[in-house]
């Protein structure tokens, strides 16, 4: 059961939202050298040059390191969030950029030590050496300018990922447009306040919650993703669907046998079959919605949201299919 296996991963529905802004190379250099100038004013002679060099080196090294450590270890990110992140920003590219910034952090520290050892002799020579050290420091930071820009752009994109907790048992609602998916989610949850657009869909993901036996369940409607055949999805959408395979514990696939939704029943059932194939062992329950108009389809459940018929029963069936049992503390 997917939900029971997620406990080993970090629970992080908000982890990307808290990523700090990444400064540009110019901002880092200006910050380091202005602080160094102030530090130099507090001393005189060679000591002033030593203080300036040490301050600039420390600020650059520490700030670059802070950029790296602010990011999560992607090896520990829940597979759901890993694949969503990879769909939006390409995780391998982010790792490479973080590695380059880590290198720059170490290099600026090393340059500071190297040039400290050269600061001797008369003040004019020491000032010349310190300026050479500053030039080397600036060159290292400029070398990772593109990496800093890439990290900040990724941070901005990832802040828009959905606030979904992969540890919660989750029902995913699928089916063609206009078959009643959003109406169902809105009816059983407070999802009207939880609708947002994300980089992999222009229509927004609907996320709601409900409780059964003191257990919190998520229910997710994904317009733009699971409402059309796989060959009509772009690359980002396909990877977002792949991420959902790590999230879903049960899928309610809605069909409208009356075809009032605008799609023939055969096409709806073909989409259902493709969803079943893509989600592997996840239980998929076929829900005949609008049963007040037609029940001319073989389905697991028959329901009419319009007539308030079997809405609760459909939800009960999803909960039963998930079979979630929370881990209880060891007694005795």
PDB file of N, CA, C and O in Angstrom, residues 136-211:
ATOM      1  N   UNK A 136      40.681  37.419  -7.773  1.00  0.00           N
ATOM      2  CA  UNK A 136      40.502  35.969  -7.852  1.00  0.00           C
ATOM      3  C   UNK A 136      39.160  35.556  -7.265  1.00  0.00           C
ATOM      4  O   UNK A 136      38.454  34.696  -7.811  1.00  0.00           O
ATOM      5  N   UNK A 137      38.792  36.140  -6.138  1.00  0.00           N
ATOM      6  CA  UNK A 137      37.515  35.813  -5.497  1.00  0.00           C
ATOM      7  C   UNK A 137      36.351  36.159  -6.419  1.00  0.00           C
ATOM      8  O   UNK A 137      35.418  35.363  -6.603  1.00  0.00           O
ATOM      9  N   UNK A 138      36.405  37.350  -7.003  1.00  0.00           N
ATOM     10  CA  UNK A 138      35.328  37.775  -7.896  1.00  0.00           C
ATOM     11  C   UNK A 138      35.239  36.860  -9.105  1.00  0.00           C
ATOM     12  O   UNK A 138      34.141  36.516  -9.573  1.00  0.00           O
ATOM     13  N   UNK A 139      36.389  36.430  -9.606  1.00  0.00           N
ATOM     14  CA  UNK A 139      36.408  35.564 -10.785  1.00  0.00           C
ATOM     15  C   UNK A 139      35.724  34.225 -10.499  1.00  0.00           C
ATOM     16  O   UNK A 139      34.988  33.699 -11.347  1.00  0.00           O
ATOM     17  N   UNK A 140      35.945  33.685  -9.309  1.00  0.00           N
ATOM     18  CA  UNK A 140      35.321  32.405  -8.939  1.00  0.00           C
ATOM     19  C   UNK A 140      33.805  32.551  -8.878  1.00  0.00           C
ATOM     20  O   UNK A 140      33.056  31.711  -9.391  1.00  0.00           O
ATOM     21  N   UNK A 141      33.340  33.627  -8.257  1.00  0.00           N
ATOM     22  CA  UNK A 141      31.896  33.827  -8.131  1.00  0.00           C
ATOM     23  C   UNK A 141      31.264  34.045  -9.505  1.00  0.00           C
ATOM     24  O   UNK A 141      30.180  33.523  -9.798  1.00  0.00           O
ATOM     25  N   UNK A 142      31.938  34.814 -10.359  1.00  0.00           N
ATOM     26  CA  UNK A 142      31.416  35.042 -11.711  1.00  0.00           C
ATOM     27  C   UNK A 142      31.370  33.750 -12.513  1.00  0.00           C
ATOM     28  O   UNK A 142      30.536  33.586 -13.405  1.00  0.00           O
ATOM     29  N   UNK A 143      32.245  32.816 -12.188  1.00  0.00           N
ATOM     30  CA  UNK A 143      32.285  31.538 -12.904  1.00  0.00           C
ATOM     31  C   UNK A 143      31.017  30.718 -12.668  1.00  0.00           C
ATOM     32  O   UNK A 143      30.655  29.889 -13.496  1.00  0.00           O
ATOM     33  N   UNK A 144      30.366  30.943 -11.515  1.00  0.00           N
ATOM     34  CA  UNK A 144      29.138  30.195 -11.227  1.00  0.00           C
ATOM     35  C   UNK A 144      27.901  31.084 -11.359  1.00  0.00           C
ATOM     36  O   UNK A 144      26.845  30.780 -10.807  1.00  0.00           O
ATOM     37  N   UNK A 145      28.032  32.164 -12.120  1.00  0.00           N
ATOM     38  CA  UNK A 145      26.911  33.096 -12.308  1.00  0.00           C
ATOM     39  C   UNK A 145      25.684  32.387 -12.883  1.00  0.00           C
ATOM     40  O   UNK A 145      24.564  32.553 -12.392  1.00  0.00           O
ATOM     41  N   UNK A 146      25.883  31.572 -13.918  1.00  0.00           N
ATOM     42  CA  UNK A 146      24.750  30.883 -14.539  1.00  0.00           C
ATOM     43  C   UNK A 146      24.119  29.883 -13.574  1.00  0.00           C
ATOM     44  O   UNK A 146      22.899  29.686 -13.583  1.00  0.00           O
ATOM     45  N   UNK A 147      24.937  29.244 -12.755  1.00  0.00           N
ATOM     46  CA  UNK A 147      24.414  28.284 -11.777  1.00  0.00           C
ATOM     47  C   UNK A 147      23.562  28.978 -10.729  1.00  0.00           C
ATOM     48  O   UNK A 147      22.505  28.463 -10.334  1.00  0.00           O
ATOM     49  N   UNK A 148      23.993  30.128 -10.281  1.00  0.00           N
ATOM     50  CA  UNK A 148      23.204  30.891  -9.313  1.00  0.00           C
ATOM     51  C   UNK A 148      21.862  31.304  -9.912  1.00  0.00           C
ATOM     52  O   UNK A 148      20.813  31.202  -9.262  1.00  0.00           O
ATOM     53  N   UNK A 149      21.900  31.755 -11.166  1.00  0.00           N
ATOM     54  CA  UNK A 149      20.652  32.148 -11.836  1.00  0.00           C
ATOM     55  C   UNK A 149      19.726  30.951 -12.007  1.00  0.00           C
ATOM     56  O   UNK A 149      18.504  31.064 -11.829  1.00  0.00           O
ATOM     57  N   UNK A 150      20.289  29.791 -12.353  1.00  0.00           N
ATOM     58  CA  UNK A 150      19.478  28.588 -12.552  1.00  0.00           C
ATOM     59  C   UNK A 150      18.825  28.158 -11.234  1.00  0.00           C
ATOM     60  O   UNK A 150      17.650  27.780 -11.204  1.00  0.00           O
ATOM     61  N   UNK A 151      19.578  28.224 -10.156  1.00  0.00           N
ATOM     62  CA  UNK A 151      19.045  27.823  -8.850  1.00  0.00           C
ATOM     63  C   UNK A 151      17.914  28.751  -8.423  1.00  0.00           C
ATOM     64  O   UNK A 151      16.888  28.298  -7.898  1.00  0.00           O
ATOM     65  N   UNK A 152      18.070  30.032  -8.655  1.00  0.00           N
ATOM     66  CA  UNK A 152      17.012  30.959  -8.246  1.00  0.00           C
ATOM     67  C   UNK A 152      15.756  30.782  -9.093  1.00  0.00           C
ATOM     68  O   UNK A 152      14.633  30.832  -8.585  1.00  0.00           O
ATOM     69  N   UNK A 153      15.937  30.543 -10.395  1.00  0.00           N
ATOM     70  CA  UNK A 153      14.778  30.313 -11.265  1.00  0.00           C
ATOM     71  C   UNK A 153      14.054  29.036 -10.849  1.00  0.00           C
ATOM     72  O   UNK A 153      12.814  28.989 -10.819  1.00  0.00           O
ATOM     73  N   UNK A 154      14.816  28.006 -10.496  1.00  0.00           N
ATOM     74  CA  UNK A 154      14.207  26.748 -10.045  1.00  0.00           C
ATOM     75  C   UNK A 154      13.457  26.960  -8.744  1.00  0.00           C
ATOM     76  O   UNK A 154      12.356  26.433  -8.554  1.00  0.00           O
ATOM     77  N   UNK A 155      14.039  27.730  -7.864  1.00  0.00           N
ATOM     78  CA  UNK A 155      13.357  28.029  -6.586  1.00  0.00           C
ATOM     79  C   UNK A 155      12.020  28.688  -6.836  1.00  0.00           C
ATOM     80  O   UNK A 155      11.002  28.339  -6.218  1.00  0.00           O
ATOM     81  N   UNK A 156      11.967  29.627  -7.769  1.00  0.00           N
ATOM     82  CA  UNK A 156      10.712  30.322  -8.065  1.00  0.00           C
ATOM     83  C   UNK A 156       9.669  29.370  -8.654  1.00  0.00           C
ATOM     84  O   UNK A 156       8.482  29.473  -8.346  1.00  0.00           O
ATOM     85  N   UNK A 157      10.113  28.452  -9.505  1.00  0.00           N
ATOM     86  CA  UNK A 157       9.180  27.501 -10.110  1.00  0.00           C
ATOM     87  C   UNK A 157       8.671  26.485  -9.085  1.00  0.00           C
ATOM     88  O   UNK A 157       7.490  26.144  -9.074  1.00  0.00           O
ATOM     89  N   UNK A 158       9.554  25.997  -8.231  1.00  0.00           N
ATOM     90  CA  UNK A 158       9.180  24.942  -7.291  1.00  0.00           C
ATOM     91  C   UNK A 158       8.280  25.448  -6.170  1.00  0.00           C
ATOM     92  O   UNK A 158       7.579  24.656  -5.525  1.00  0.00           O
ATOM     93  N   UNK A 159       8.305  26.734  -5.921  1.00  0.00           N
ATOM     94  CA  UNK A 159       7.409  27.285  -4.896  1.00  0.00           C
ATOM     95  C   UNK A 159       5.939  27.087  -5.272  1.00  0.00           C
ATOM     96  O   UNK A 159       5.058  27.143  -4.422  1.00  0.00           O
ATOM     97  N   UNK A 160       5.667  26.840  -6.556  1.00  0.00           N
ATOM     98  CA  UNK A 160       4.292  26.689  -7.033  1.00  0.00           C
ATOM     99  C   UNK A 160       3.814  25.242  -7.041  1.00  0.00           C
ATOM    100  O   UNK A 160       2.701  24.969  -7.487  1.00  0.00           O
ATOM    101  N   UNK A 161       4.643  24.320  -6.573  1.00  0.00           N
ATOM    102  CA  UNK A 161       4.193  22.932  -6.536  1.00  0.00           C
ATOM    103  C   UNK A 161       3.054  22.777  -5.536  1.00  0.00           C
ATOM    104  O   UNK A 161       2.967  23.520  -4.555  1.00  0.00           O
ATOM    105  N   UNK A 162       2.174  21.810  -5.755  1.00  0.00           N
ATOM    106  CA  UNK A 162       0.998  21.678  -4.888  1.00  0.00           C
ATOM    107  C   UNK A 162       1.351  21.303  -3.461  1.00  0.00           C
ATOM    108  O   UNK A 162       2.301  20.563  -3.214  1.00  0.00           O
ATOM    109  N   UNK A 163       0.576  21.845  -2.540  1.00  0.00           N
ATOM    110  CA  UNK A 163       0.753  21.544  -1.124  1.00  0.00           C
ATOM    111  C   UNK A 163      -0.010  20.255  -0.815  1.00  0.00           C
ATOM    112  O   UNK A 163      -1.138  20.270  -0.339  1.00  0.00           O
ATOM    113  N   UNK A 164       0.627  19.143  -1.138  1.00  0.00           N
ATOM    114  CA  UNK A 164       0.047  17.822  -0.928  1.00  0.00           C
ATOM    115  C   UNK A 164       0.997  17.027  -0.054  1.00  0.00           C
ATOM    116  O   UNK A 164       2.216  17.061  -0.264  1.00  0.00           O
ATOM    117  N   UNK A 165       0.459  16.308   0.930  1.00  0.00           N
ATOM    118  CA  UNK A 165       1.296  15.510   1.812  1.00  0.00           C
ATOM    119  C   UNK A 165       1.295  14.068   1.326  1.00  0.00           C
ATOM    120  O   UNK A 165       0.282  13.372   1.441  1.00  0.00           O
ATOM    121  N   UNK A 166       2.409  13.582   0.786  1.00  0.00           N
ATOM    122  CA  UNK A 166       2.444  12.209   0.271  1.00  0.00           C
ATOM    123  C   UNK A 166       2.227  11.148   1.343  1.00  0.00           C
ATOM    124  O   UNK A 166       1.995   9.985   1.007  1.00  0.00           O
ATOM    125  N   UNK A 167       2.310  11.522   2.618  1.00  0.00           N
ATOM    126  CA  UNK A 167       2.116  10.545   3.686  1.00  0.00           C
ATOM    127  C   UNK A 167       0.644  10.274   3.950  1.00  0.00           C
ATOM    128  O   UNK A 167       0.297   9.270   4.570  1.00  0.00           O
ATOM    129  N   UNK A 168      -0.243  11.163   3.520  1.00  0.00           N
ATOM    130  CA  UNK A 168      -1.677  10.964   3.747  1.00  0.00           C
ATOM    131  C   UNK A 168      -2.244   9.982   2.732  1.00  0.00           C
ATOM    132  O   UNK A 168      -1.897  10.044   1.546  1.00  0.00           O
ATOM    133  N   UNK A 169      -3.155   9.085   3.134  1.00  0.00           N
ATOM    134  CA  UNK A 169      -3.832   8.235   2.147  1.00  0.00           C
ATOM    135  C   UNK A 169      -4.596   9.116   1.166  1.00  0.00           C
ATOM    136  O   UNK A 169      -5.266  10.067   1.560  1.00  0.00           O
ATOM    137  N   UNK A 170      -4.497   8.785  -0.121  1.00  0.00           N
ATOM    138  CA  UNK A 170      -4.951   9.715  -1.155  1.00  0.00           C
ATOM    139  C   UNK A 170      -5.832   9.048  -2.195  1.00  0.00           C
ATOM    140  O   UNK A 170      -5.494   7.989  -2.738  1.00  0.00           O
ATOM    141  N   UNK A 171      -6.947   9.711  -2.495  1.00  0.00           N
ATOM    142  CA  UNK A 171      -7.842   9.326  -3.572  1.00  0.00           C
ATOM    143  C   UNK A 171      -7.604  10.285  -4.731  1.00  0.00           C
ATOM    144  O   UNK A 171      -7.635  11.501  -4.558  1.00  0.00           O
ATOM    145  N   UNK A 172      -7.340   9.740  -5.914  1.00  0.00           N
ATOM    146  CA  UNK A 172      -7.190  10.561  -7.113  1.00  0.00           C
ATOM    147  C   UNK A 172      -8.426  10.368  -7.983  1.00  0.00           C
ATOM    148  O   UNK A 172      -8.859   9.235  -8.223  1.00  0.00           O
ATOM    149  N   UNK A 173      -9.015  11.463  -8.419  1.00  0.00           N
ATOM    150  CA  UNK A 173     -10.216  11.427  -9.251  1.00  0.00           C
ATOM    151  C   UNK A 173      -9.807  11.667 -10.701  1.00  0.00           C
ATOM    152  O   UNK A 173      -9.072  12.610 -10.999  1.00  0.00           O
ATOM    153  N   UNK A 174     -10.263  10.796 -11.598  1.00  0.00           N
ATOM    154  CA  UNK A 174      -9.887  10.892 -13.004  1.00  0.00           C
ATOM    155  C   UNK A 174     -11.121  10.751 -13.885  1.00  0.00           C
ATOM    156  O   UNK A 174     -12.192  10.351 -13.433  1.00  0.00           O
ATOM    157  N   UNK A 175     -10.956  11.063 -15.165  1.00  0.00           N
ATOM    158  CA  UNK A 175     -12.056  10.978 -16.119  1.00  0.00           C
ATOM    159  C   UNK A 175     -12.073  12.191 -17.021  1.00  0.00           C
ATOM    160  O   UNK A 175     -11.453  13.222 -16.720  1.00  0.00           O
ATOM    161  N   UNK A 176     -12.785  12.078 -18.129  1.00  0.00           N
ATOM    162  CA  UNK A 176     -12.876  13.187 -19.072  1.00  0.00           C
ATOM    163  C   UNK A 176     -13.513  14.420 -18.421  1.00  0.00           C
ATOM    164  O   UNK A 176     -14.164  14.312 -17.373  1.00  0.00           O
ATOM    165  N   UNK A 177     -13.344  15.599 -19.026  1.00  0.00           N
ATOM    166  CA  UNK A 177     -13.990  16.805 -18.505  1.00  0.00           C
ATOM    167  C   UNK A 177     -15.518  16.662 -18.477  1.00  0.00           C
ATOM    168  O   UNK A 177     -16.105  15.914 -19.265  1.00  0.00           O
ATOM    169  N   UNK A 178     -16.116  17.361 -17.558  1.00  0.00           N
ATOM    170  CA  UNK A 178     -17.583  17.488 -17.474  1.00  0.00           C
ATOM    171  C   UNK A 178     -18.296  16.201 -17.058  1.00  0.00           C
ATOM    172  O   UNK A 178     -19.492  16.055 -17.299  1.00  0.00           O
ATOM    173  N   UNK A 179     -17.555  15.287 -16.423  1.00  0.00           N
ATOM    174  CA  UNK A 179     -18.212  14.059 -15.942  1.00  0.00           C
ATOM    175  C   UNK A 179     -18.561  14.153 -14.463  1.00  0.00           C
ATOM    176  O   UNK A 179     -19.086  13.202 -13.891  1.00  0.00           O
ATOM    177  N   UNK A 180     -18.246  15.279 -13.825  1.00  0.00           N
ATOM    178  CA  UNK A 180     -18.643  15.494 -12.438  1.00  0.00           C
ATOM    179  C   UNK A 180     -17.539  15.362 -11.410  1.00  0.00           C
ATOM    180  O   UNK A 180     -17.815  15.334 -10.206  1.00  0.00           O
ATOM    181  N   UNK A 181     -16.308  15.324 -11.848  1.00  0.00           N
ATOM    182  CA  UNK A 181     -15.197  15.119 -10.910  1.00  0.00           C
ATOM    183  C   UNK A 181     -15.092  16.252  -9.888  1.00  0.00           C
ATOM    184  O   UNK A 181     -15.046  16.017  -8.679  1.00  0.00           O
ATOM    185  N   UNK A 182     -15.020  17.492 -10.386  1.00  0.00           N
ATOM    186  CA  UNK A 182     -14.856  18.628  -9.481  1.00  0.00           C
ATOM    187  C   UNK A 182     -16.071  18.794  -8.574  1.00  0.00           C
ATOM    188  O   UNK A 182     -15.932  19.162  -7.404  1.00  0.00           O
ATOM    189  N   UNK A 183     -17.257  18.530  -9.104  1.00  0.00           N
ATOM    190  CA  UNK A 183     -18.468  18.623  -8.276  1.00  0.00           C
ATOM    191  C   UNK A 183     -18.409  17.625  -7.129  1.00  0.00           C
ATOM    192  O   UNK A 183     -18.791  17.931  -5.995  1.00  0.00           O
ATOM    193  N   UNK A 184     -17.901  16.432  -7.421  1.00  0.00           N
ATOM    194  CA  UNK A 184     -17.760  15.411  -6.385  1.00  0.00           C
ATOM    195  C   UNK A 184     -16.777  15.856  -5.316  1.00  0.00           C
ATOM    196  O   UNK A 184     -17.063  15.790  -4.113  1.00  0.00           O
ATOM    197  N   UNK A 185     -15.607  16.329  -5.745  1.00  0.00           N
ATOM    198  CA  UNK A 185     -14.580  16.763  -4.790  1.00  0.00           C
ATOM    199  C   UNK A 185     -15.102  17.920  -3.943  1.00  0.00           C
ATOM    200  O   UNK A 185     -14.925  17.955  -2.720  1.00  0.00           O
ATOM    201  N   UNK A 186     -15.772  18.870  -4.570  1.00  0.00           N
ATOM    202  CA  UNK A 186     -16.311  20.010  -3.832  1.00  0.00           C
ATOM    203  C   UNK A 186     -17.419  19.602  -2.871  1.00  0.00           C
ATOM    204  O   UNK A 186     -17.581  20.199  -1.803  1.00  0.00           O
ATOM    205  N   UNK A 187     -18.188  18.585  -3.239  1.00  0.00           N
ATOM    206  CA  UNK A 187     -19.300  18.154  -2.402  1.00  0.00           C
ATOM    207  C   UNK A 187     -18.829  17.520  -1.103  1.00  0.00           C
ATOM    208  O   UNK A 187     -19.411  17.755  -0.035  1.00  0.00           O
ATOM    209  N   UNK A 188     -17.758  16.744  -1.176  1.00  0.00           N
ATOM    210  CA  UNK A 188     -17.342  15.980   0.008  1.00  0.00           C
ATOM    211  C   UNK A 188     -16.221  16.634   0.793  1.00  0.00           C
ATOM    212  O   UNK A 188     -15.864  16.153   1.873  1.00  0.00           O
ATOM    213  N   UNK A 189     -15.662  17.739   0.293  1.00  0.00           N
ATOM    214  CA  UNK A 189     -14.530  18.360   0.981  1.00  0.00           C
ATOM    215  C   UNK A 189     -14.688  19.871   0.984  1.00  0.00           C
ATOM    216  O   UNK A 189     -15.657  20.429   0.494  1.00  0.00           O
ATOM    217  N   UNK A 190     -13.649  20.509   1.517  1.00  0.00           N
ATOM    218  CA  UNK A 190     -13.579  21.974   1.480  1.00  0.00           C
ATOM    219  C   UNK A 190     -12.680  22.424   0.345  1.00  0.00           C
ATOM    220  O   UNK A 190     -11.962  23.409   0.437  1.00  0.00           O
ATOM    221  N   UNK A 191     -12.705  21.694  -0.765  1.00  0.00           N
ATOM    222  CA  UNK A 191     -11.753  21.929  -1.858  1.00  0.00           C
ATOM    223  C   UNK A 191     -11.930  23.277  -2.540  1.00  0.00           C
ATOM    224  O   UNK A 191     -11.056  23.707  -3.267  1.00  0.00           O
ATOM    225  N   UNK A 192     -13.063  23.932  -2.342  1.00  0.00           N
ATOM    226  CA  UNK A 192     -13.240  25.237  -3.005  1.00  0.00           C
ATOM    227  C   UNK A 192     -12.148  26.219  -2.588  1.00  0.00           C
ATOM    228  O   UNK A 192     -11.861  27.168  -3.307  1.00  0.00           O
ATOM    229  N   UNK A 193     -11.575  26.005  -1.420  1.00  0.00           N
ATOM    230  CA  UNK A 193     -10.515  26.886  -0.941  1.00  0.00           C
ATOM    231  C   UNK A 193      -9.138  26.324  -1.238  1.00  0.00           C
ATOM    232  O   UNK A 193      -8.144  26.845  -0.752  1.00  0.00           O
ATOM    233  N   UNK A 194      -9.047  25.239  -2.018  1.00  0.00           N
ATOM    234  CA  UNK A 194      -7.763  24.598  -2.256  1.00  0.00           C
ATOM    235  C   UNK A 194      -7.568  24.315  -3.740  1.00  0.00           C
ATOM    236  O   UNK A 194      -7.282  23.200  -4.136  1.00  0.00           O
ATOM    237  N   UNK A 195      -7.738  25.315  -4.544  1.00  0.00           N
ATOM    238  CA  UNK A 195      -7.561  25.162  -5.983  1.00  0.00           C
ATOM    239  C   UNK A 195      -6.460  26.117  -6.424  1.00  0.00           C
ATOM    240  O   UNK A 195      -6.486  27.296  -6.107  1.00  0.00           O
ATOM    241  N   UNK A 196      -5.481  25.598  -7.153  1.00  0.00           N
ATOM    242  CA  UNK A 196      -4.387  26.443  -7.609  1.00  0.00           C
ATOM    243  C   UNK A 196      -3.839  25.887  -8.911  1.00  0.00           C
ATOM    244  O   UNK A 196      -4.041  24.732  -9.244  1.00  0.00           O
ATOM    245  N   UNK A 197      -3.141  26.760  -9.656  1.00  0.00           N
ATOM    246  CA  UNK A 197      -2.519  26.349 -10.900  1.00  0.00           C
ATOM    247  C   UNK A 197      -1.052  26.022 -10.646  1.00  0.00           C
ATOM    248  O   UNK A 197      -0.393  26.652  -9.833  1.00  0.00           O
ATOM    249  N   UNK A 198      -0.539  25.026 -11.381  1.00  0.00           N
ATOM    250  CA  UNK A 198       0.836  24.596 -11.218  1.00  0.00           C
ATOM    251  C   UNK A 198       1.496  24.517 -12.589  1.00  0.00           C
ATOM    252  O   UNK A 198       0.829  24.480 -13.607  1.00  0.00           O
ATOM    253  N   UNK A 199       2.835  24.475 -12.630  1.00  0.00           N
ATOM    254  CA  UNK A 199       3.540  24.591 -13.901  1.00  0.00           C
ATOM    255  C   UNK A 199       3.198  23.506 -14.918  1.00  0.00           C
ATOM    256  O   UNK A 199       3.407  23.696 -16.111  1.00  0.00           O
ATOM    257  N   UNK A 200       2.699  22.354 -14.472  1.00  0.00           N
ATOM    258  CA  UNK A 200       2.443  21.262 -15.397  1.00  0.00           C
ATOM    259  C   UNK A 200       1.004  21.212 -15.883  1.00  0.00           C
ATOM    260  O   UNK A 200       0.631  20.292 -16.608  1.00  0.00           O
ATOM    261  N   UNK A 201       0.153  22.131 -15.478  1.00  0.00           N
ATOM    262  CA  UNK A 201      -1.215  22.167 -15.971  1.00  0.00           C
ATOM    263  C   UNK A 201      -1.722  23.596 -15.946  1.00  0.00           C
ATOM    264  O   UNK A 201      -1.410  24.351 -15.029  1.00  0.00           O
ATOM    265  N   UNK A 202      -2.491  23.969 -16.952  1.00  0.00           N
ATOM    266  CA  UNK A 202      -3.028  25.329 -17.015  1.00  0.00           C
ATOM    267  C   UNK A 202      -4.386  25.431 -16.357  1.00  0.00           C
ATOM    268  O   UNK A 202      -4.960  26.513 -16.290  1.00  0.00           O
ATOM    269  N   UNK A 203      -4.910  24.304 -15.884  1.00  0.00           N
ATOM    270  CA  UNK A 203      -6.268  24.302 -15.352  1.00  0.00           C
ATOM    271  C   UNK A 203      -6.329  24.187 -13.839  1.00  0.00           C
ATOM    272  O   UNK A 203      -7.406  24.269 -13.260  1.00  0.00           O
ATOM    273  N   UNK A 204      -5.203  23.978 -13.195  1.00  0.00           N
ATOM    274  CA  UNK A 204      -5.199  23.912 -11.744  1.00  0.00           C
ATOM    275  C   UNK A 204      -5.514  22.532 -11.215  1.00  0.00           C
ATOM    276  O   UNK A 204      -6.224  21.743 -11.831  1.00  0.00           O
ATOM    277  N   UNK A 205      -4.959  22.231 -10.064  1.00  0.00           N
ATOM    278  CA  UNK A 205      -5.244  20.974  -9.382  1.00  0.00           C
ATOM    279  C   UNK A 205      -6.156  21.272  -8.202  1.00  0.00           C
ATOM    280  O   UNK A 205      -5.942  22.233  -7.471  1.00  0.00           O
ATOM    281  N   UNK A 206      -7.174  20.441  -8.022  1.00  0.00           N
ATOM    282  CA  UNK A 206      -8.123  20.608  -6.934  1.00  0.00           C
ATOM    283  C   UNK A 206      -7.739  19.619  -5.823  1.00  0.00           C
ATOM    284  O   UNK A 206      -7.694  18.404  -6.067  1.00  0.00           O
ATOM    285  N   UNK A 207      -7.458  20.121  -4.651  1.00  0.00           N
ATOM    286  CA  UNK A 207      -7.063  19.269  -3.524  1.00  0.00           C
ATOM    287  C   UNK A 207      -8.035  19.479  -2.377  1.00  0.00           C
ATOM    288  O   UNK A 207      -8.257  20.609  -1.949  1.00  0.00           O
ATOM    289  N   UNK A 208      -8.610  18.407  -1.892  1.00  0.00           N
ATOM    290  CA  UNK A 208      -9.532  18.486  -0.764  1.00  0.00           C
ATOM    291  C   UNK A 208      -9.157  17.469   0.298  1.00  0.00           C
ATOM    292  O   UNK A 208      -8.295  16.612   0.091  1.00  0.00           O
ATOM    293  N   UNK A 209      -9.802  17.558   1.439  1.00  0.00           N
ATOM    294  CA  UNK A 209      -9.549  16.638   2.543  1.00  0.00           C
ATOM    295  C   UNK A 209     -10.864  16.229   3.189  1.00  0.00           C
ATOM    296  O   UNK A 209     -11.818  17.006   3.223  1.00  0.00           O
ATOM    297  N   UNK A 210     -10.888  15.010   3.689  1.00  0.00           N
ATOM    298  CA  UNK A 210     -12.019  14.553   4.477  1.00  0.00           C
ATOM    299  C   UNK A 210     -11.496  13.575   5.522  1.00  0.00           C
ATOM    300  O   UNK A 210     -10.360  13.080   5.422  1.00  0.00           O
ATOM    301  N   UNK A 211     -12.296  13.304   6.528  1.00  0.00           N
ATOM    302  CA  UNK A 211     -11.889  12.413   7.606  1.00  0.00           C
ATOM    303  C   UNK A 211     -12.827  11.225   7.717  1.00  0.00           C
ATOM    304  O   UNK A 211     -14.040  11.370   7.554  1.00  0.00           O
TER     305      UNK A 211
END
